[in-house]
Amino acid sequence: MKGQLFNRRRFIADGSKAVAGITLLSSLTNNTWAYTRKPPRIRFSVISINHPHIYGMIESVIKGGGELVSVYAKEPELVVAFSKKYPQAKPARTYKEILEDHSIQLVLSSGIPADRAPLGIEVMQHGKDFLVDKPGITTLEQLAEVRRVQKETRRSYTIFIERLESSTIPKAGALIKAGAIGKVIQTIGLGPHRINPQSRPAWFFDKKYFGGVITDLASHQFDQFIYFTGSTEVEIIAAQVGNLNHPQYPAFEDFGDVMLKGDKGTGYIRVDWFSPDGLKSFGDGRQTILGTEGYIELRKTVDLSGRQGGDHLFLVNQKENLYIDCSKEPLLFSERFVNDILNRTETAIKQEEVFLAAELGLKAQAKATELKLKG
Amino acid sequence: MKGQLFNRRRFIADGSKAVAGITLLSSLTNNTWAYTRKPPRIRFSVISINHPHIYGMIESVIKGGGELVSVYAKEPELVVAFSKKYPQAKPARTYKEILEDHSIQLVLSSGIPADRAPLGIEVMQHGKDFLVDKPGITTLEQLAEVRRVQKETRRSYTIFIERLESSTIPKAGALIKAGAIGKVIQTIGLGPHRINPQSRPAWFFDKKYFGGVITDLASHQFDQFIYFTGSTEVEIIAAQVGNLNHPQYPAFEDFGDVMLKGDKGTGYIRVDWFSPDGLKSFGDGRQTILGTEGYIELRKTVDLSGRQGGDHLFLVNQKENLYIDCSKEPLLFSERFVNDILNRTETAIKQEEVFLAAELGLKAQAKATELKLKG
């Protein structure tokens, strides 16, 4: 195993044209995921690749010790692009071919959102775990069926939400657990996104396919609400959705917000497709966590005050006002997730947390009134 | 008039021990309110001084051209402290003495909140204008009566909310009016405050006197919602209040939040008494204004781990990402307010805006459910 790891490292270093020892080392440390990549411990495949999020998901699983074996997509042009990036992935003729390959332990998917849960159900029924792009479930009926099959098969159904890719959110969680801001009272999660309409396929603009703006974009914020407050019983107090500025796409929603109350904290969530082009990231995502003895603000992708990059954490409590650059914190998901597949544990994320976050999004979407404003 | 202005300047400069010309000049430019102070144009008095906000209100009116004539308060110790700061204000024996002084055009008050509207009604009935600390009205019944008497007497009833003291809020308003972020869709207003319990009188902890946390603290955020969205018809979608961490004060509320919808924008407001001691200001007040073509964030009193002082404006739109230091922008209220008293105009703030902001706070407070969290 160790030999394999070193071979992989050398391969990457060679590819980056490094020759002398010192250059080799620095090229490795600049390439964190390659440097910390685990040797293959599980075999996985990909079915449906309609959103480029799939690439981040694959990198994460490879880093944790996954070996990418095969790929299937209905769209040949997407398979061609995929194969350029991952020549090791064998294109399958049907998705059933992957489901019936007993050597495959895990399937990843970024299919059209409405198709994800039906696929995941089949994946679990074939004895495999499932890692899916958000939104991982687009209706309450799908959720009920996913829950039923997950319970029956004991396979895992994981939605790849922001917390799993983030060093900042777990850092805030650890600070809170250590008592840095007292008891958490409330969270505010803002998830603006840039729309880039020219880059989007037709399904992107029809909520029948993506499940509505709250179901889709607020997946992350519902998860973080549960994670930071520790709530297990949660009520949607009010929700709104609207298409406020995209009349050319009548089945689209560009704005949504939610007020919610858990047994251990209350919260507000806003998501939208209004990130302007002058912003240095796809969206100025914020998470504020208010406690009885302080608060934390996460600026996840950009700091308007001027710091470079993302992963900014600001903490103010009774004693101090701190800034923590979380881009230096470790990313824990990949290794834990592959461990969980091997050990049948829930160290990366609990199955019930995945389902509760999805459920809250679906309930808020279902409860949402339509927002209309005067011109 | 010009002579009076120069005399006042010289008096202040003398008081600050400046002797040589150059020192005199620099002491004046460092003292903005003294430097720009207008000569007296109206005579005003003060009735009830239970909150130190009165001092900022007085400075503002003097700056605009007001002459402080007399003061009345039930509490002799408050009058003593007041008289040290304003020896020119003659202590009155009763508040009626001030009401019946025909030379007084304006009365200021920071009495116990529940007593403010009854006083303001009498003030207007005596032909004088009224400028009152927030919350200026603590029940919907008081509001109805204030509206009725204001209409009858044509005197003004102005609540001294944040926008009037701010250079940042009008700057954001001007940018929005110039089209910097397109059409406003939504606002988020956060108003955390430090509680300093040892400095507070008993009435501070009993909502019967202050009207509840939304009525009190969210006065500013309701006003800014109206100001930035331009809404005139507004519905409270949901509201919550709670006493989450102050069981020793059972009639207190330390948290409140509101989701609201206007004809021209939607909004969320959160207020609380949880500012921690590590913060450099009384509260990290934020206002975010989302438009179809960009957004503005105001950091009103502090920029976490960043720039000094308050009045920070961040603008991101399709073209750029700008920072504007609004502490250099002019403060317009004082002069406009005194002009309005002389000219019977509404250039500082419209009477209907004052009433609508108060009404929304009172309605949200009345509609609020009680928030309780598990320990």
XYZ file of C-alpha atoms in Angstrom:
750
model
C 0.000 0.000 0.000
C 2.757 2.428 0.976
C 4.563 1.665 -2.315
C 1.417 2.523 -4.254
C 1.155 5.861 -2.480
C 4.738 6.752 -3.335
C 4.272 5.696 -6.947
C 1.242 7.935 -7.241
C 3.122 10.861 -5.786
C 6.040 10.344 -8.156
C 3.676 10.126 -11.122
C 2.099 13.457 -10.249
C 5.427 15.131 -9.611
C 6.822 13.862 -12.922
C 3.784 15.180 -14.700
C 4.396 18.636 -13.298
C 7.919 18.662 -14.789
C 9.659 18.718 -11.412
C 13.069 17.066 -11.518
C 15.296 17.980 -8.588
C 14.428 16.870 -5.049
C 13.618 20.312 -3.703
C 11.289 21.182 -6.573
C 9.580 17.817 -6.209
C 8.800 18.523 -2.577
C 7.404 21.990 -3.171
C 5.250 20.819 -6.078
C 3.780 18.181 -3.773
C 3.008 20.548 -0.938
C 1.241 22.914 -3.311
C -0.991 20.062 -4.425
C -2.680 19.165 -1.178
C -5.098 16.583 -2.469
C -2.356 14.678 -4.282
C -0.058 14.863 -1.309
C -2.603 13.531 1.176
C -4.268 11.128 -1.227
C -4.852 7.650 0.194
C -4.042 4.504 -1.774
C -7.136 2.900 -3.330
C -9.250 1.149 -0.712
C -12.639 1.033 -2.449
C -13.799 0.846 -6.079
C -16.378 3.344 -7.295
C -18.212 4.358 -10.469
C -20.134 7.342 -11.753
C -23.655 7.351 -13.231
C -24.979 10.594 -14.780
C -22.844 13.711 -14.938
C -25.212 16.576 -15.710
C -23.576 18.996 -13.274
C -19.811 19.638 -13.110
C -20.008 19.277 -9.304
C -19.227 15.631 -10.108
C -15.554 16.504 -10.550
C -15.151 17.793 -6.993
C -16.994 14.749 -5.690
C -14.680 12.387 -7.584
C -11.548 14.183 -6.365
C -12.804 13.943 -2.819
C -13.440 10.189 -3.022
C -10.120 9.498 -4.773
C -8.348 11.494 -2.074
C -9.967 9.349 0.624
C -8.895 6.115 -1.072
C -11.318 5.508 -3.922
C -10.458 4.031 -7.291
C -12.584 5.326 -10.163
C -13.561 2.307 -12.270
C -16.337 3.162 -14.724
C -18.765 5.837 -15.899
C -22.160 5.986 -17.548
C -24.131 8.940 -18.920
C -26.955 9.166 -21.458
C -25.231 12.109 -23.155
C -22.241 10.963 -25.281
C -20.715 14.461 -25.389
C -20.571 14.540 -21.583
C -18.857 11.124 -21.555
C -16.260 12.341 -24.052
C -15.372 15.339 -21.886
C -15.326 13.156 -18.779
C -13.023 10.586 -20.373
C -10.472 13.242 -21.238
C -10.203 14.095 -17.560
C -10.466 10.519 -16.290
C -9.113 8.126 -18.948
C -9.010 5.373 -16.301
C -12.835 5.322 -16.091
C -14.244 2.690 -18.461
C -17.397 3.956 -20.243
C -20.263 1.543 -19.543
C -22.960 0.827 -22.162
C -25.821 1.024 -19.657
C -26.134 2.147 -16.060
C -27.290 -1.386 -15.184
C -23.859 -2.650 -16.219
C -22.413 -0.559 -13.337
C -25.138 -1.559 -10.885
C -24.482 -5.220 -11.634
C -20.692 -4.973 -11.232
C -20.217 -6.604 -7.830
C -16.728 -5.141 -7.443
C -18.155 -1.605 -7.192
C -18.896 -0.448 -3.632
C -19.977 3.146 -4.290
C -21.779 5.088 -7.008
C -21.496 8.851 -7.491
C -24.010 10.916 -9.450
C -24.725 14.456 -10.564
C -27.661 13.580 -12.814
C -30.626 15.864 -13.390
C -31.838 16.486 -9.813
C -35.286 14.901 -10.195
C -33.634 11.658 -11.402
C -31.180 11.364 -8.517
C -33.355 9.707 -5.866
C -34.771 7.025 -8.225
C -31.185 6.179 -9.230
C -29.983 6.177 -5.621
C -32.761 3.782 -4.664
C -31.616 1.329 -7.353
C -27.990 1.793 -6.308
C -28.805 0.888 -2.694
C -30.947 -2.028 -3.825
C -27.855 -3.308 -5.642
C -25.907 -3.287 -2.383
C -23.884 -0.133 -3.067
C -23.524 3.174 -1.246
C -24.554 6.385 -3.015
C -22.924 9.833 -3.018
C -24.991 12.423 -4.838
C -24.751 16.083 -5.769
C -27.201 18.463 -4.103
C -30.185 18.573 -4.264
C -30.115 14.853 -3.660
C -33.887 14.465 -3.361
C -36.479 16.726 -5.024
C -39.868 15.669 -3.576
C -41.215 14.491 -0.228
C -42.427 11.295 -1.949
C -38.894 10.556 -3.133
C -37.619 11.188 0.387
C -40.062 8.674 1.896
C -38.988 6.035 -0.611
C -35.267 6.771 -0.118
C -35.676 6.504 3.654
C -37.542 3.190 3.305
C -34.968 1.605 0.988
C -32.011 2.925 3.014
C -33.467 1.332 6.155
C -34.082 -1.930 4.301
C -30.697 -2.170 2.595
C -28.488 -0.465 5.263
C -26.578 1.231 2.434
C -25.693 4.927 2.796
C -27.277 7.797 0.858
C -25.051 10.848 1.198
C -25.758 14.254 -0.323
C -22.529 16.151 -1.031
C -23.333 19.401 0.756
C -20.968 22.240 1.565
C -20.080 21.115 5.090
C -18.380 18.033 3.651
C -16.056 20.055 1.412
C -15.398 22.727 4.001
C -12.627 23.271 6.516
C -14.422 26.343 7.887
C -17.695 24.788 8.979
C -16.087 21.969 11.024
C -13.701 24.525 12.576
C -16.683 26.614 13.691
C -18.333 23.423 14.968
C -15.247 22.568 17.018
C -15.055 26.084 18.500
C -18.727 25.939 19.463
C -18.310 22.491 20.996
C -15.420 23.903 23.057
C -17.761 26.605 24.400
C -16.370 29.587 22.477
C -19.754 31.327 22.089
C -21.846 29.704 24.842
C -25.106 28.083 23.902
C -26.127 28.544 20.258
C -29.381 30.482 19.885
C -29.708 31.300 16.200
C -28.097 30.914 12.800
C -28.393 32.958 9.614
C -27.330 31.318 6.369
C -27.050 33.265 3.121
C -26.419 31.396 -0.122
C -26.313 33.730 -3.126
C -25.162 32.246 -6.459
C -24.123 33.575 -9.849
C -26.543 32.449 -12.542
C -24.325 32.408 -15.687
C -27.386 31.650 -17.845
C -25.396 30.958 -21.017
C -23.661 27.998 -19.353
C -26.851 26.316 -18.103
C -28.798 23.451 -19.691
C -32.579 23.739 -20.152
C -33.428 21.674 -17.030
C -31.706 24.283 -14.887
C -34.580 26.723 -15.496
C -37.491 24.375 -14.745
C -38.264 23.645 -11.105
C -39.910 20.370 -12.113
C -36.317 19.153 -12.595
C -34.419 20.942 -9.811
C -37.138 20.888 -7.165
C -37.338 24.636 -6.519
C -34.797 27.176 -5.295
C -35.077 26.288 -1.593
C -34.769 22.537 -2.186
C -31.770 23.158 -4.404
C -29.633 25.996 -3.059
C -30.637 25.900 0.603
C -29.501 22.279 1.056
C -26.304 23.620 2.604
C -27.978 26.083 4.935
C -30.456 23.552 6.324
C -27.573 21.183 7.014
C -25.624 23.920 8.770
C -28.671 24.897 10.824
C -28.920 21.322 12.124
C -25.166 21.044 12.587
C -24.691 24.283 14.522
C -27.845 24.281 16.654
C -27.910 20.520 17.263
C -31.657 20.534 16.651
C -33.405 17.253 15.833
C -36.988 18.538 15.814
C -37.475 21.436 13.438
C -40.491 23.414 12.270
C -40.684 25.630 9.189
C -42.215 28.892 10.419
C -42.495 30.623 7.049
C -41.024 30.373 3.560
C -41.198 32.309 0.300
C -40.045 31.653 -3.252
C -40.172 33.901 -6.279
C -39.054 34.547 -9.802
C -38.299 38.222 -9.344
C -36.123 39.045 -12.320
C -36.096 36.211 -14.886
C -39.425 36.397 -16.733
C -37.799 34.741 -19.762
C -37.695 31.516 -17.686
C -41.237 31.237 -16.306
C -40.617 27.903 -14.511
C -37.501 29.201 -12.722
C -37.163 30.549 -9.179
C -34.415 33.079 -8.440
C -35.143 33.869 -4.770
C -36.169 31.953 -1.668
C -36.100 32.485 2.072
C -37.111 30.588 5.181
C -37.622 31.199 8.876
C -37.334 28.023 10.923
C -37.311 26.922 14.541
C -35.601 23.906 16.049
C -35.732 22.505 19.551
C -32.235 23.930 20.165
C -32.111 27.093 18.086
C -33.904 29.199 15.554
C -32.775 30.289 12.114
C -33.162 32.242 8.922
C -32.030 31.191 5.449
C -31.897 33.164 2.204
C -30.817 31.835 -1.194
C -30.822 33.538 -4.567
C -29.379 33.701 -8.075
C -28.330 37.371 -7.899
C -24.536 37.303 -7.379
C -23.244 40.173 -9.510
C -20.295 39.868 -11.892
C -18.149 42.291 -9.859
C -17.868 39.679 -7.099
C -14.673 37.603 -6.993
C -16.513 34.336 -6.213
C -19.710 32.598 -7.352
C -21.469 33.910 -4.274
C -20.782 35.708 -1.005
C -21.942 32.832 1.207
C -22.234 33.754 4.861
C -23.121 31.854 7.977
C -23.631 33.678 11.263
C -23.981 31.709 14.472
C -25.279 33.648 17.471
C -24.589 32.248 20.935
C -25.322 33.429 24.461
C -21.617 34.363 24.921
C -20.537 35.440 21.462
C -20.950 34.913 17.756
C -19.164 33.534 14.730
C -19.340 34.792 11.162
C -18.148 32.608 8.308
C -17.306 34.296 5.005
C -17.056 31.138 3.009
C -15.852 32.152 -0.425
C -14.907 35.821 -0.299
C -14.148 38.582 2.214
C -15.455 41.962 1.070
C -13.067 43.565 3.593
C -10.146 42.508 1.456
C -8.548 39.231 2.529
C -7.697 36.895 -0.339
C -9.567 33.664 -1.023
C -12.256 32.044 1.089
C -12.629 30.115 4.375
C -12.645 33.140 6.683
C -13.862 32.745 10.267
C -14.524 35.675 12.606
C -15.171 34.997 16.280
C -16.239 37.529 18.895
C -16.917 36.479 22.472
C -16.730 37.941 25.970
C -12.923 37.920 25.849
C -11.773 38.588 22.314
C -12.339 39.253 18.634
C -10.393 36.753 16.529
C -9.856 36.077 12.856
C -9.053 32.516 11.800
C -7.906 31.634 8.281
C -9.530 28.212 7.878
C -7.950 27.533 4.488
C -5.104 26.064 6.542
C -7.398 23.683 8.448
C -7.522 20.016 7.408
C -10.298 18.640 5.200
C -11.591 15.571 6.989
C -14.419 14.264 4.845
C -12.610 12.155 2.222
C -10.824 9.768 4.538
C -13.762 9.485 6.935
C -16.219 8.837 4.121
C -14.189 5.967 2.669
C -13.621 4.605 6.191
C -17.399 4.647 6.684
C -17.936 2.621 3.515
C -15.428 0.025 4.681
C -16.465 -0.019 8.349
C -20.228 0.668 8.032
C -19.879 3.678 10.363
C -21.159 7.301 10.208
C -18.098 9.392 11.045
C -18.238 11.677 7.983
C -21.910 12.585 8.379
C -24.838 10.846 10.038
C -27.453 9.349 7.707
C -30.252 10.934 9.733
C -28.648 14.392 9.380
C -28.609 13.957 5.596
C -32.287 13.043 5.573
C -33.364 15.735 8.047
C -31.608 18.503 6.084
C -33.242 17.298 2.859
C -36.624 17.004 4.566
C -36.488 20.572 5.861
C -35.693 21.905 2.397
C -38.550 19.942 0.848
C -41.002 20.989 3.564
C -39.999 24.647 3.280
C -40.316 24.482 -0.501
C -43.759 22.890 -0.190
C -44.875 25.484 2.363
C -43.436 28.484 0.507
C -45.772 31.218 -0.654
C -45.036 32.875 -3.978
C -43.333 36.231 -3.658
C -44.341 38.906 -6.158
C -43.137 42.496 -6.077
C -44.408 45.623 -7.764
C -42.323 46.650 -10.805
C -26.542 85.767 12.667
C -23.035 85.337 11.292
C -21.639 87.120 14.346
C -23.415 84.734 16.658
C -21.910 81.779 14.826
C -18.406 83.165 15.224
C -18.969 83.947 18.885
C -20.070 80.387 19.505
C -17.024 79.033 17.730
C -14.718 81.255 19.736
C -16.366 80.226 22.989
C -15.811 76.533 22.198
C -12.256 77.088 21.074
C -11.493 79.088 24.222
C -12.945 76.333 26.320
C -10.604 73.827 24.723
C -7.578 75.920 25.773
C -6.560 76.795 22.213
C -4.703 80.082 22.026
C -2.736 80.540 18.801
C -4.512 80.859 15.463
C -3.307 77.592 14.015
C -4.312 75.587 17.078
C -7.666 77.297 17.085
C -8.321 76.230 13.520
C -7.347 72.614 14.038
C -9.396 72.349 17.218
C -12.384 73.552 15.228
C -11.963 71.139 12.339
C -11.687 68.232 14.766
C -14.982 69.238 16.313
C -17.303 68.758 13.381
C -20.569 69.502 15.097
C -19.260 72.726 16.587
C -17.722 73.802 13.313
C -20.876 73.258 11.278
C -23.277 74.350 14.004
C -25.996 76.771 12.854
C -26.880 79.903 14.831
C -30.050 79.453 16.936
C -33.182 79.504 14.778
C -35.673 77.728 17.053
C -36.134 77.389 20.818
C -36.544 73.920 22.297
C -36.914 72.181 25.644
C -36.520 68.726 27.069
C -39.080 66.756 29.085
C -38.017 63.435 30.672
C -34.467 62.150 30.339
C -34.575 58.486 31.313
C -32.254 57.338 28.530
C -28.895 58.994 27.706
C -29.882 58.987 24.017
C -31.249 62.438 24.874
C -27.725 63.869 24.698
C -27.220 62.860 21.055
C -30.662 64.218 20.217
C -29.886 67.581 21.843
C -26.527 67.869 20.066
C -28.236 67.162 16.773
C -30.895 69.842 17.261
C -28.366 72.417 18.501
C -26.217 71.694 15.453
C -29.185 72.363 13.174
C -29.935 75.692 14.825
C -31.784 74.940 18.040
C -31.425 76.815 21.312
C -31.928 74.676 24.416
C -34.118 76.658 26.803
C -35.432 74.453 29.611
C -35.627 70.951 31.008
C -38.007 68.954 33.176
C -37.643 65.476 34.680
C -39.367 63.795 37.618
C -35.999 62.500 38.864
C -33.951 65.299 40.552
C -30.684 63.322 40.233
C -31.119 63.151 36.445
C -31.754 66.914 36.319
C -28.575 67.573 38.303
C -26.458 65.513 35.880
C -28.186 67.156 32.918
C -27.604 70.671 34.266
C -23.877 70.051 34.589
C -23.742 69.319 30.856
C -26.250 72.000 29.838
C -26.130 74.860 32.346
C -28.054 77.015 29.870
C -31.177 74.844 30.291
C -33.437 76.263 32.980
C -34.938 73.508 35.175
C -38.749 73.750 35.045
C -40.888 72.919 38.100
C -43.469 70.995 36.110
C -43.638 69.705 32.557
C -46.748 71.853 32.040
C -44.574 74.906 32.571
C -42.662 73.915 29.410
C -45.823 73.022 27.481
C -47.297 76.414 28.306
C -44.203 78.386 27.290
C -45.308 79.820 23.941
C -41.735 80.622 22.931
C -40.850 76.883 22.725
C -41.332 75.336 19.279
C -40.007 71.837 19.909
C -39.891 69.358 22.779
C -37.396 66.494 23.019
C -37.898 63.462 25.241
C -36.238 60.212 26.265
C -38.720 59.341 28.981
C -39.684 55.790 29.910
C -40.860 54.396 26.548
C -44.462 53.696 27.545
C -44.840 57.357 28.659
C -43.508 58.877 25.444
C -46.625 58.827 23.260
C -48.943 60.310 25.944
C -46.415 63.119 26.399
C -46.018 63.633 22.634
C -49.781 63.930 22.277
C -49.873 66.714 24.872
C -46.867 68.382 23.246
C -48.620 68.464 19.855
C -51.846 69.656 21.462
C -49.845 72.597 22.842
C -48.785 73.531 19.304
C -45.227 72.190 19.503
C -43.301 69.616 17.489
C -41.979 66.499 19.224
C -38.687 64.635 18.778
C -38.543 61.428 20.773
C -36.078 58.643 21.479
C -36.927 55.200 20.082
C -39.202 53.379 20.713
C -41.400 56.420 20.289
C -44.683 54.537 20.633
C -45.181 51.280 22.557
C -48.730 50.097 21.723
C -51.009 50.105 18.691
C -53.567 52.077 20.746
C -50.977 54.790 21.399
C -50.160 54.848 17.689
C -53.804 55.385 16.709
C -54.074 58.273 19.133
C -50.767 59.820 18.034
C -51.836 59.596 14.387
C -55.186 61.212 15.193
C -53.701 64.123 17.152
C -50.901 64.657 14.635
C -53.474 64.966 11.842
C -55.576 67.330 13.940
C -52.737 69.589 15.119
C -50.426 69.352 12.057
C -47.443 69.234 14.445
C -44.657 66.723 13.734
C -43.959 63.576 15.766
C -40.449 62.368 14.910
C -38.797 59.267 16.347
C -35.014 59.640 16.444
C -34.035 56.440 14.638
C -30.620 55.452 13.315
C -31.136 56.710 9.765
C -31.352 60.286 11.079
C -27.957 60.082 12.814
C -26.292 58.161 10.008
C -24.154 59.192 7.073
C -24.027 55.581 5.840
C -27.729 54.901 5.364
C -28.408 58.018 3.233
C -25.253 57.248 1.203
C -26.601 53.751 0.464
C -29.956 55.315 -0.378
C -28.326 57.700 -2.842
C -26.373 54.873 -4.511
C -29.550 52.826 -4.865
C -31.449 55.795 -6.267
C -28.654 56.207 -8.838
C -29.177 52.581 -9.928
C -26.018 51.066 -8.397
C -27.649 47.712 -7.562
C -30.678 47.670 -9.882
C -34.097 47.152 -8.354
C -34.071 46.391 -4.604
C -35.489 42.937 -3.820
C -34.685 42.269 -0.192
C -33.081 43.687 2.928
C -31.625 42.024 6.020
C -31.217 44.143 9.124
C -29.358 42.903 12.182
C -29.423 44.940 15.379
C -27.499 43.268 18.202
C -26.914 45.304 21.386
C -24.773 45.008 24.505
C -26.932 44.658 27.602
C -24.684 46.140 30.361
C -27.225 45.082 33.015
C -25.524 46.971 35.860
C -26.123 50.294 34.081
C -29.849 49.734 33.448
C -32.823 51.025 35.458
C -35.595 48.608 36.488
C -37.971 49.645 33.680
C -35.430 48.398 31.149
C -36.217 44.798 32.068
C -40.012 44.979 31.915
C -41.621 44.928 28.484
C -44.688 46.686 29.889
C -42.453 49.798 29.882
C -40.331 49.293 26.736
C -42.956 47.631 24.569
C -41.040 44.423 23.761
C -37.731 43.774 22.026
C -39.062 44.147 18.460
C -40.897 47.410 19.198
C -37.787 48.750 20.880
C -34.648 47.613 19.072
C -36.077 46.920 15.615
C -37.350 50.506 15.181
C -34.258 51.171 13.083
C -34.545 48.090 10.903
C -38.219 48.652 10.060
C -37.394 52.210 9.056
C -34.525 51.011 6.866
C -36.723 48.358 5.276
C -39.202 51.051 4.223
C -36.439 53.433 3.181
C -34.482 50.968 1.027
C -37.344 49.028 -0.571
C -39.666 52.021 -0.979
C -42.566 49.882 0.226
C -45.721 51.565 1.472
C -47.841 48.437 2.000
C -46.159 45.925 4.268
C -47.253 42.638 5.795
C -45.627 40.877 8.761
C -45.155 37.278 7.630
C -43.846 35.876 10.902
C -42.255 37.110 14.129
C -40.770 35.607 17.269
C -39.655 36.982 20.620
C -37.982 35.233 23.503
C -36.160 35.542 26.772
C -33.495 32.963 26.023
C -30.807 33.710 28.574
C -32.023 36.172 31.214
C -34.280 34.174 33.571
C -33.456 36.625 36.384
C -35.560 39.209 34.477
C -38.778 37.304 33.696
C -40.510 40.265 32.002
C -37.543 40.938 29.683
C -37.057 39.858 26.057
C -33.503 39.350 24.774
C -34.218 38.105 21.226
C -36.631 38.899 18.424
C -36.864 38.313 14.698
C -39.272 39.126 11.890
C -39.896 38.139 8.295
C -41.836 40.790 6.385
C -43.040 41.513 2.887
C -43.649 44.886 1.278
C -45.138 45.761 -2.076
C -41.612 46.606 -3.315
C -39.344 44.187 -1.460
C -39.157 41.576 1.226
C -37.069 41.520 4.384
C -35.744 39.882 7.490
C -34.901 41.567 10.793
C -33.135 40.210 13.872
C -32.501 42.087 17.105
C -30.990 40.870 20.351
C -29.180 41.752 23.573
C -26.253 39.372 23.062
C -23.339 41.598 21.938
C -20.301 40.129 23.684
C -17.730 42.205 25.587
C -14.950 41.374 23.088
C -16.679 43.526 20.467
C -15.351 47.055 19.958
C -18.827 48.597 19.640
C -22.206 48.233 21.366
C -23.362 45.975 18.555
C -22.287 44.753 15.137
C -25.227 46.299 13.278
C -25.502 45.203 9.674
C -27.785 46.073 6.827
C -27.663 44.117 3.589
C -29.596 45.356 0.577
C -29.986 42.869 -2.269
C -30.807 44.220 -5.710
C -31.254 42.657 -9.123
C -27.840 44.012 -10.214
C -25.774 43.936 -7.039
C -25.838 44.332 -3.286
C -24.733 46.655 -0.523
C -23.586 45.706 2.948
C -23.433 48.314 5.689
C -21.266 47.607 8.722
C -22.575 50.420 10.808
C -20.482 50.465 13.958
C -17.617 48.008 13.471
C -15.782 46.034 10.775
C -14.724 42.716 12.357
C -10.939 42.334 12.355
C -10.594 45.087 9.854
C -11.013 48.791 9.391
C -11.226 51.215 12.309
C -14.470 52.835 13.444
C -17.903 52.536 11.889
C -19.837 53.738 8.828
C -18.456 51.146 6.381
C -20.239 50.595 3.072
C -19.429 47.705 0.715
C -20.934 47.690 -2.756
C -20.725 44.882 -5.295
C -22.457 45.162 -8.649
C -22.030 43.892 -12.200
C -18.997 46.148 -12.713
C -17.122 46.458 -9.458
C -16.595 45.758 -5.775
C -16.171 49.022 -3.873
C -15.536 50.100 -0.311
C -16.796 53.502 0.805
C -15.827 55.067 4.127
C -19.042 56.912 4.983
C -17.630 58.537 8.109
C -16.534 61.287 5.702
C -20.056 61.798 4.309
C -22.112 64.766 5.544
C -24.780 64.376 8.224
C -27.881 66.042 6.828
C -30.554 65.579 9.464
C -29.925 68.461 11.860
C -30.247 71.315 9.420
C -33.140 69.724 7.534
C -35.036 68.976 10.735
C -34.838 72.558 11.985
C -35.734 73.805 8.496
C -38.803 71.557 8.615
C -39.911 73.046 11.923
C -39.595 76.565 10.518
C -41.030 75.811 7.071
C -43.573 73.074 7.946
C -41.943 70.724 5.421
C -40.842 67.046 5.606
C -37.299 67.074 4.183
C -35.597 65.276 7.099
C -38.073 62.391 7.249
C -41.692 62.052 6.170
C -44.275 61.866 8.951
C -45.902 58.848 7.315
C -42.563 56.978 7.248
C -42.179 57.554 10.981
C -45.650 56.165 11.636
C -45.338 53.223 9.232
C -42.013 52.074 10.743
C -43.502 52.287 14.241
C -46.655 50.487 13.113
C -44.676 47.587 11.629
C -42.714 47.136 14.850
C -45.886 47.176 16.929
C -47.682 44.760 14.600
C -44.713 42.367 14.527
C -44.464 42.528 18.315
C -48.191 41.794 18.645
C -47.988 38.916 16.166
C -44.800 37.393 17.616
C -44.903 33.882 18.984
C -42.838 33.130 22.078
C -39.575 31.369 21.294
C -38.441 28.733 23.787
C -35.383 26.515 23.326
C -34.324 23.317 25.056
C -31.607 23.901 27.661
